[in-house]
mmCIF file of C-alpha atoms in Angstrom:
data_model
loop_
_atom_site.group_PDB
_atom_site.id
_atom_site.type_symbol
_atom_site.label_atom_id
_atom_site.label_comp_id
_atom_site.label_asym_id
_atom_site.label_seq_id
_atom_site.Cartn_x
_atom_site.Cartn_y
_atom_site.Cartn_z
ATOM 1 C CA MET A 24 3.110 -45.920 -27.831
ATOM 2 C CA ASN A 25 -0.038 -44.082 -26.889
ATOM 3 C CA SER A 26 0.560 -45.101 -23.284
ATOM 4 C CA LEU A 27 4.121 -43.741 -23.413
ATOM 5 C CA ARG A 28 2.939 -40.469 -24.963
ATOM 6 C CA ALA A 29 0.205 -40.098 -22.335
ATOM 7 C CA ARG A 30 2.619 -40.750 -19.470
ATOM 8 C CA LEU A 31 5.137 -38.262 -20.842
ATOM 9 C CA GLY A 32 2.383 -35.722 -21.495
ATOM 10 C CA TRP A 33 0.902 -35.972 -18.019
ATOM 11 C CA GLY A 34 4.290 -35.935 -16.304
ATOM 12 C CA LEU A 35 5.800 -33.041 -18.230
ATOM 13 C CA GLY A 36 2.516 -31.110 -18.275
ATOM 14 C CA THR A 37 2.120 -31.384 -14.513
ATOM 15 C CA LEU A 38 5.726 -30.364 -13.922
ATOM 16 C CA LEU A 39 5.433 -27.324 -16.201
ATOM 17 C CA LEU A 40 2.137 -26.245 -14.636
ATOM 18 C CA VAL A 41 3.596 -26.508 -11.122
ATOM 19 C CA LEU A 42 6.638 -24.467 -12.171
ATOM 20 C CA GLN A 43 4.409 -21.886 -13.818
ATOM 21 C CA LEU A 44 2.198 -21.648 -10.720
ATOM 22 C CA GLY A 45 5.232 -21.180 -8.474
ATOM 23 C CA PHE A 46 6.657 -18.486 -10.724
ATOM 24 C CA ALA A 47 3.280 -16.702 -10.930
ATOM 25 C CA LEU A 48 2.880 -16.741 -7.138
ATOM 26 C CA ALA A 49 6.407 -15.405 -6.642
ATOM 27 C CA LEU A 50 5.853 -12.673 -9.225
ATOM 28 C CA PHE A 51 2.513 -11.655 -7.725
ATOM 29 C CA GLY A 52 4.037 -11.586 -4.238
ATOM 30 C CA TYR A 53 6.788 -9.270 -5.456
ATOM 31 C CA VAL A 54 4.373 -6.952 -7.303
ATOM 32 C CA ASP A 55 2.051 -6.887 -4.284
ATOM 33 C CA TYR A 56 4.996 -5.980 -2.046
ATOM 34 C CA VAL A 57 6.089 -3.174 -4.392
ATOM 35 C CA LEU A 58 2.571 -1.716 -4.614
ATOM 36 C CA HIS A 59 2.156 -1.739 -0.834
ATOM 37 C CA ARG A 60 5.640 -0.278 -0.323
ATOM 38 C CA GLU A 61 4.976 2.565 -2.770
ATOM 39 C CA PHE A 62 1.591 3.218 -1.137
ATOM 40 C CA ASP A 63 3.212 3.456 2.310
ATOM 41 C CA GLU A 64 5.959 5.741 0.978
ATOM 42 C CA ALA A 65 3.379 8.058 -0.606
ATOM 43 C CA LEU A 66 1.410 8.065 2.658
ATOM 44 C CA GLU A 67 4.528 8.945 4.624
ATOM 45 C CA ASP A 68 5.396 11.758 2.203
ATOM 46 C CA LYS A 69 1.913 13.279 2.577
ATOM 47 C CA ALA A 70 2.048 13.024 6.359
ATOM 48 C CA GLN A 71 5.540 14.535 6.519
ATOM 49 C CA LEU A 72 4.408 17.385 4.267
ATOM 50 C CA PHE A 73 1.451 18.097 6.546
ATOM 51 C CA ALA A 74 3.722 18.018 9.600
ATOM 52 C CA ALA A 75 6.222 20.343 7.915
ATOM 53 C CA SER A 76 3.445 22.863 7.212
ATOM 54 C CA THR A 77 2.436 23.018 10.909
ATOM 55 C CA GLU A 78 3.572 26.224 12.627
ATOM 56 C CA ILE A 79 3.499 27.483 16.200
ATOM 57 C CA VAL A 80 2.672 31.176 16.646
ATOM 58 C CA SER A 81 3.343 33.733 19.367
ATOM 59 C CA ASP A 82 0.451 32.728 21.649
ATOM 60 C CA GLY A 83 1.517 29.069 21.638
ATOM 61 C CA SER A 84 -1.270 27.898 19.312
ATOM 62 C CA TYR A 85 -0.739 26.107 16.034
ATOM 63 C CA GLU A 86 -1.556 26.895 12.438
ATOM 64 C CA TYR A 87 -1.974 24.287 9.720
ATOM 65 C CA GLU A 88 -1.138 25.629 6.292
ATOM 66 C CA ALA A 89 -2.440 22.529 4.522
ATOM 67 C CA ILE A 90 -5.917 23.148 5.952
ATOM 68 C CA GLU A 91 -5.774 26.903 5.474
ATOM 69 C CA GLY A 92 -4.684 26.329 1.882
ATOM 70 C CA GLY A 93 -8.070 24.770 1.162
ATOM 71 C CA VAL A 94 -6.919 21.245 0.250
ATOM 72 C CA THR A 95 -10.195 19.437 -0.396
ATOM 73 C CA ASP A 96 -8.951 15.978 0.648
ATOM 74 C CA PHE A 97 -9.270 16.952 4.303
ATOM 75 C CA TRP A 98 -12.992 17.680 3.974
ATOM 76 C CA GLY A 99 -14.395 14.559 2.346
ATOM 77 C CA GLY A 100 -14.857 12.723 -0.922
ATOM 78 C CA PRO A 101 -13.328 9.590 -2.498
ATOM 79 C CA GLY A 102 -9.768 10.615 -1.648
ATOM 80 C CA THR A 103 -10.544 11.735 1.894
ATOM 81 C CA THR A 104 -7.590 12.203 4.216
ATOM 82 C CA PHE A 105 -7.971 11.934 7.992
ATOM 83 C CA VAL A 106 -5.619 13.776 10.355
ATOM 84 C CA GLN A 107 -5.447 14.126 14.117
ATOM 85 C CA ILE A 108 -2.697 15.766 16.157
ATOM 86 C CA TRP A 109 -2.008 15.430 19.885
ATOM 87 C CA ASN A 110 0.219 17.555 22.112
ATOM 88 C CA ALA A 111 2.851 16.251 24.504
ATOM 89 C CA GLU A 112 0.194 15.859 27.230
ATOM 90 C CA GLY A 113 -1.934 13.616 25.014
ATOM 91 C CA ASN A 114 -4.650 16.191 24.374
ATOM 92 C CA THR A 115 -6.025 16.667 20.882
ATOM 93 C CA GLU A 116 -4.764 19.837 19.220
ATOM 94 C CA PHE A 117 -6.334 19.296 15.811
ATOM 95 C CA ARG A 118 -8.844 17.135 13.967
ATOM 96 C CA SER A 119 -9.373 17.366 10.240
ATOM 97 C CA PRO A 120 -12.943 18.225 9.201
ATOM 98 C CA SER A 121 -13.196 14.782 7.584
ATOM 99 C CA LEU A 122 -13.191 13.152 11.045
ATOM 100 C CA HIS A 123 -16.486 14.832 12.045
ATOM 101 C CA GLY A 124 -15.447 14.729 15.700
ATOM 102 C CA HIS A 125 -14.224 11.117 15.691
ATOM 103 C CA ASP A 126 -10.769 10.047 16.857
ATOM 104 C CA LEU A 127 -8.051 8.161 15.043
ATOM 105 C CA LEU A 128 -6.133 5.457 16.841
ATOM 106 C CA ALA A 129 -2.709 6.692 17.911
ATOM 107 C CA SER A 130 0.296 4.655 18.905
ATOM 108 C CA CYS A 131 2.027 5.096 22.227
ATOM 109 C CA PRO A 132 3.762 8.461 22.730
ATOM 110 C CA GLY A 133 7.478 8.315 22.180
ATOM 111 C CA ALA A 134 7.249 5.319 19.875
ATOM 112 C CA LYS A 135 8.869 5.367 16.478
ATOM 113 C CA MET A 136 7.003 5.804 13.216
ATOM 114 C CA GLN A 137 4.328 3.152 12.891
ATOM 115 C CA LEU A 138 2.103 1.949 10.045
ATOM 116 C CA ALA A 139 -1.104 -0.027 10.465
ATOM 117 C CA ASN A 140 -4.384 -0.883 8.794
ATOM 118 C CA MET A 141 -7.545 0.405 10.435
ATOM 119 C CA LEU A 142 -11.254 0.951 9.960
ATOM 120 C CA LEU A 143 -11.771 4.623 9.123
ATOM 121 C CA PRO A 144 -14.614 6.730 10.578
ATOM 122 C CA ASP A 145 -16.525 6.404 7.274
ATOM 123 C CA MET A 146 -16.307 2.567 7.628
ATOM 124 C CA ARG A 147 -13.749 2.118 4.850
ATOM 125 C CA VAL A 148 -10.539 0.181 5.377
ATOM 126 C CA GLY A 149 -7.611 2.570 5.534
ATOM 127 C CA ARG A 150 -3.891 2.847 6.143
ATOM 128 C CA LEU A 151 -2.622 4.811 9.140
ATOM 129 C CA ILE A 152 0.792 6.293 9.888
ATOM 130 C CA THR A 153 1.763 7.898 13.202
ATOM 131 C CA PHE A 154 4.946 9.653 14.282
ATOM 132 C CA GLU A 155 6.198 12.537 16.382
ATOM 133 C CA PHE A 156 7.363 15.827 14.906
ATOM 134 C CA ARG A 157 8.371 19.248 16.134
ATOM 135 C CA PRO A 158 6.467 22.179 14.580
ATOM 136 C CA HIS A 159 8.497 25.114 13.358
ATOM 137 C CA ALA A 160 8.009 28.706 14.455
ATOM 138 C CA ASP A 161 5.928 31.030 12.303
ATOM 139 C CA PRO A 162 8.469 33.490 10.841
ATOM 140 C CA ASP A 163 5.868 36.275 10.705
ATOM 141 C CA ASN A 164 4.529 35.719 14.217
ATOM 142 C CA PRO A 165 7.188 33.737 16.113
ATOM 143 C CA PRO A 166 6.653 32.461 19.659
ATOM 144 C CA SER A 167 8.881 33.499 22.527
ATOM 145 C CA LEU A 168 10.070 29.906 22.949
ATOM 146 C CA LEU A 169 13.471 28.811 21.791
ATOM 147 C CA PRO A 170 13.398 26.152 19.053
ATOM 148 C CA ASP A 171 14.621 23.466 21.465
ATOM 149 C CA ALA A 172 11.860 24.366 23.923
ATOM 150 C CA ILE A 173 9.060 23.700 21.422
ATOM 151 C CA LYS A 174 7.417 20.468 22.498
ATOM 152 C CA PRO A 175 6.882 17.739 19.911
ATOM 153 C CA LEU A 176 3.437 16.835 18.627
ATOM 154 C CA ARG A 177 2.154 13.467 17.518
ATOM 155 C CA ILE A 178 0.295 13.081 14.234
ATOM 156 C CA ALA A 179 -1.973 10.296 12.985
ATOM 157 C CA PHE A 180 -2.499 10.462 9.231
ATOM 158 C CA ALA A 181 -4.813 8.020 7.444
ATOM 159 C CA VAL A 182 -6.125 7.472 3.915
ATOM 160 C CA PRO A 183 -8.442 4.838 2.376
ATOM 161 C CA ARG A 184 -6.872 1.732 0.841
ATOM 162 C CA GLY A 185 -9.414 1.545 -1.986
ATOM 163 C CA ARG A 186 -7.041 2.582 -4.771
ATOM 164 C CA LEU A 187 -4.376 0.197 -3.533
ATOM 165 C CA GLU A 188 -6.796 -2.731 -3.371
ATOM 166 C CA HIS A 189 -8.109 -1.859 -6.846
ATOM 167 C CA SER A 190 -4.564 -1.849 -8.244
ATOM 168 C CA VAL A 191 -3.761 -5.186 -6.600
ATOM 169 C CA ALA A 192 -6.998 -6.701 -7.947
ATOM 170 C CA ARG A 193 -6.210 -5.497 -11.473
ATOM 171 C CA VAL A 194 -2.699 -6.954 -11.303
ATOM 172 C CA LEU A 195 -4.052 -10.267 -9.987
ATOM 173 C CA GLY A 196 -6.719 -10.415 -12.702
ATOM 174 C CA GLY A 197 -4.178 -9.667 -15.420
ATOM 175 C CA MET A 198 -1.777 -12.286 -14.093
ATOM 176 C CA LEU A 199 -4.516 -14.948 -13.871
ATOM 177 C CA LEU A 200 -5.553 -14.247 -17.464
ATOM 178 C CA ALA A 201 -1.962 -14.344 -18.680
ATOM 179 C CA ALA A 202 -1.288 -17.536 -16.698
ATOM 180 C CA GLY A 203 -4.339 -19.238 -18.196
ATOM 181 C CA LEU A 204 -3.366 -18.314 -21.742
ATOM 182 C CA LEU A 205 0.232 -19.345 -21.146
ATOM 183 C CA ALA A 206 -0.844 -22.684 -19.667
ATOM 184 C CA GLY A 207 -3.043 -23.415 -22.679
ATOM 185 C CA CYS A 208 -0.330 -22.521 -25.168
ATOM 186 C CA MET A 209 2.223 -24.498 -23.184
ATOM 187 C CA LEU A 210 0.091 -27.655 -23.178
ATOM 188 C CA LEU A 211 -0.566 -27.373 -26.918
ATOM 189 C CA ALA A 212 3.161 -26.904 -27.551
ATOM 190 C CA LEU A 213 3.911 -29.915 -25.341
ATOM 191 C CA GLN A 214 1.493 -32.118 -27.249
ATOM 192 C CA PHE A 215 2.998 -31.010 -30.565
ATOM 193 C CA ALA A 216 6.530 -31.610 -29.286
ATOM 194 C CA LEU A 217 5.646 -35.095 -28.036
ATOM 195 C CA ARG A 218 3.885 -36.012 -31.266
ATOM 196 C CA THR A 219 6.843 -34.794 -33.338
ATOM 197 C CA GLY A 220 9.537 -36.191 -31.063
ATOM 198 C CA LEU A 221 7.942 -39.651 -30.786
ATOM 199 C CA ARG A 222 7.317 -39.995 -34.519
ATOM 200 C CA PRO A 223 10.419 -42.178 -35.080
ATOM 201 C CA LEU A 224 9.282 -44.462 -32.271
ATOM 202 C CA ASN A 225 5.872 -44.680 -33.861
ATOM 203 C CA ALA A 226 7.500 -45.857 -37.092
ATOM 204 C CA ILE A 227 9.503 -48.475 -35.211
ATOM 205 C CA ALA A 228 6.366 -49.638 -33.378
ATOM 206 C CA GLU A 229 4.503 -50.015 -36.660
ATOM 207 C CA GLN A 230 7.333 -52.123 -38.100
#
């Protein structure tokens, strides 16, 4: 009887642990995907907002309201944002102060919006988005160009991935802890169920 209980315990325990591991991996993969997707969407929103605040003035130069507004993220600190803008000829029109003269990697001109991981100038791992946009005319000091004649610019916008990696690590740690506790409780419940369910067989074996 002990042999039968051990075989059932090992078989059912292994099966339940494998199922739990598969479910945990699937759940973590989904949560990881959602966190990365939300991070990319937030990055795109910030980049689009910066692009929308770029204006061309009467002399053909550009003004960047996000920089002029004194947003501290473009200067440095834990939440540093890195921005570089190129004109249609591939020449740099703007670098954020956080770059300190360095360049961001840009995708090929004319390509669609692209996302990529990269090593930032401050040696942190970051997330980069690049796309083309057309600046709008300054209403107070408009250029002589017609809107269709304004050439598109290309922006590279990057932020550190530290917060994302921290969130993923916290989720993984929480899931590992929960999986360990669940596995322990599940094995105890299995042993109790086997002991209770095999009790009639034990009585027969004793007879």
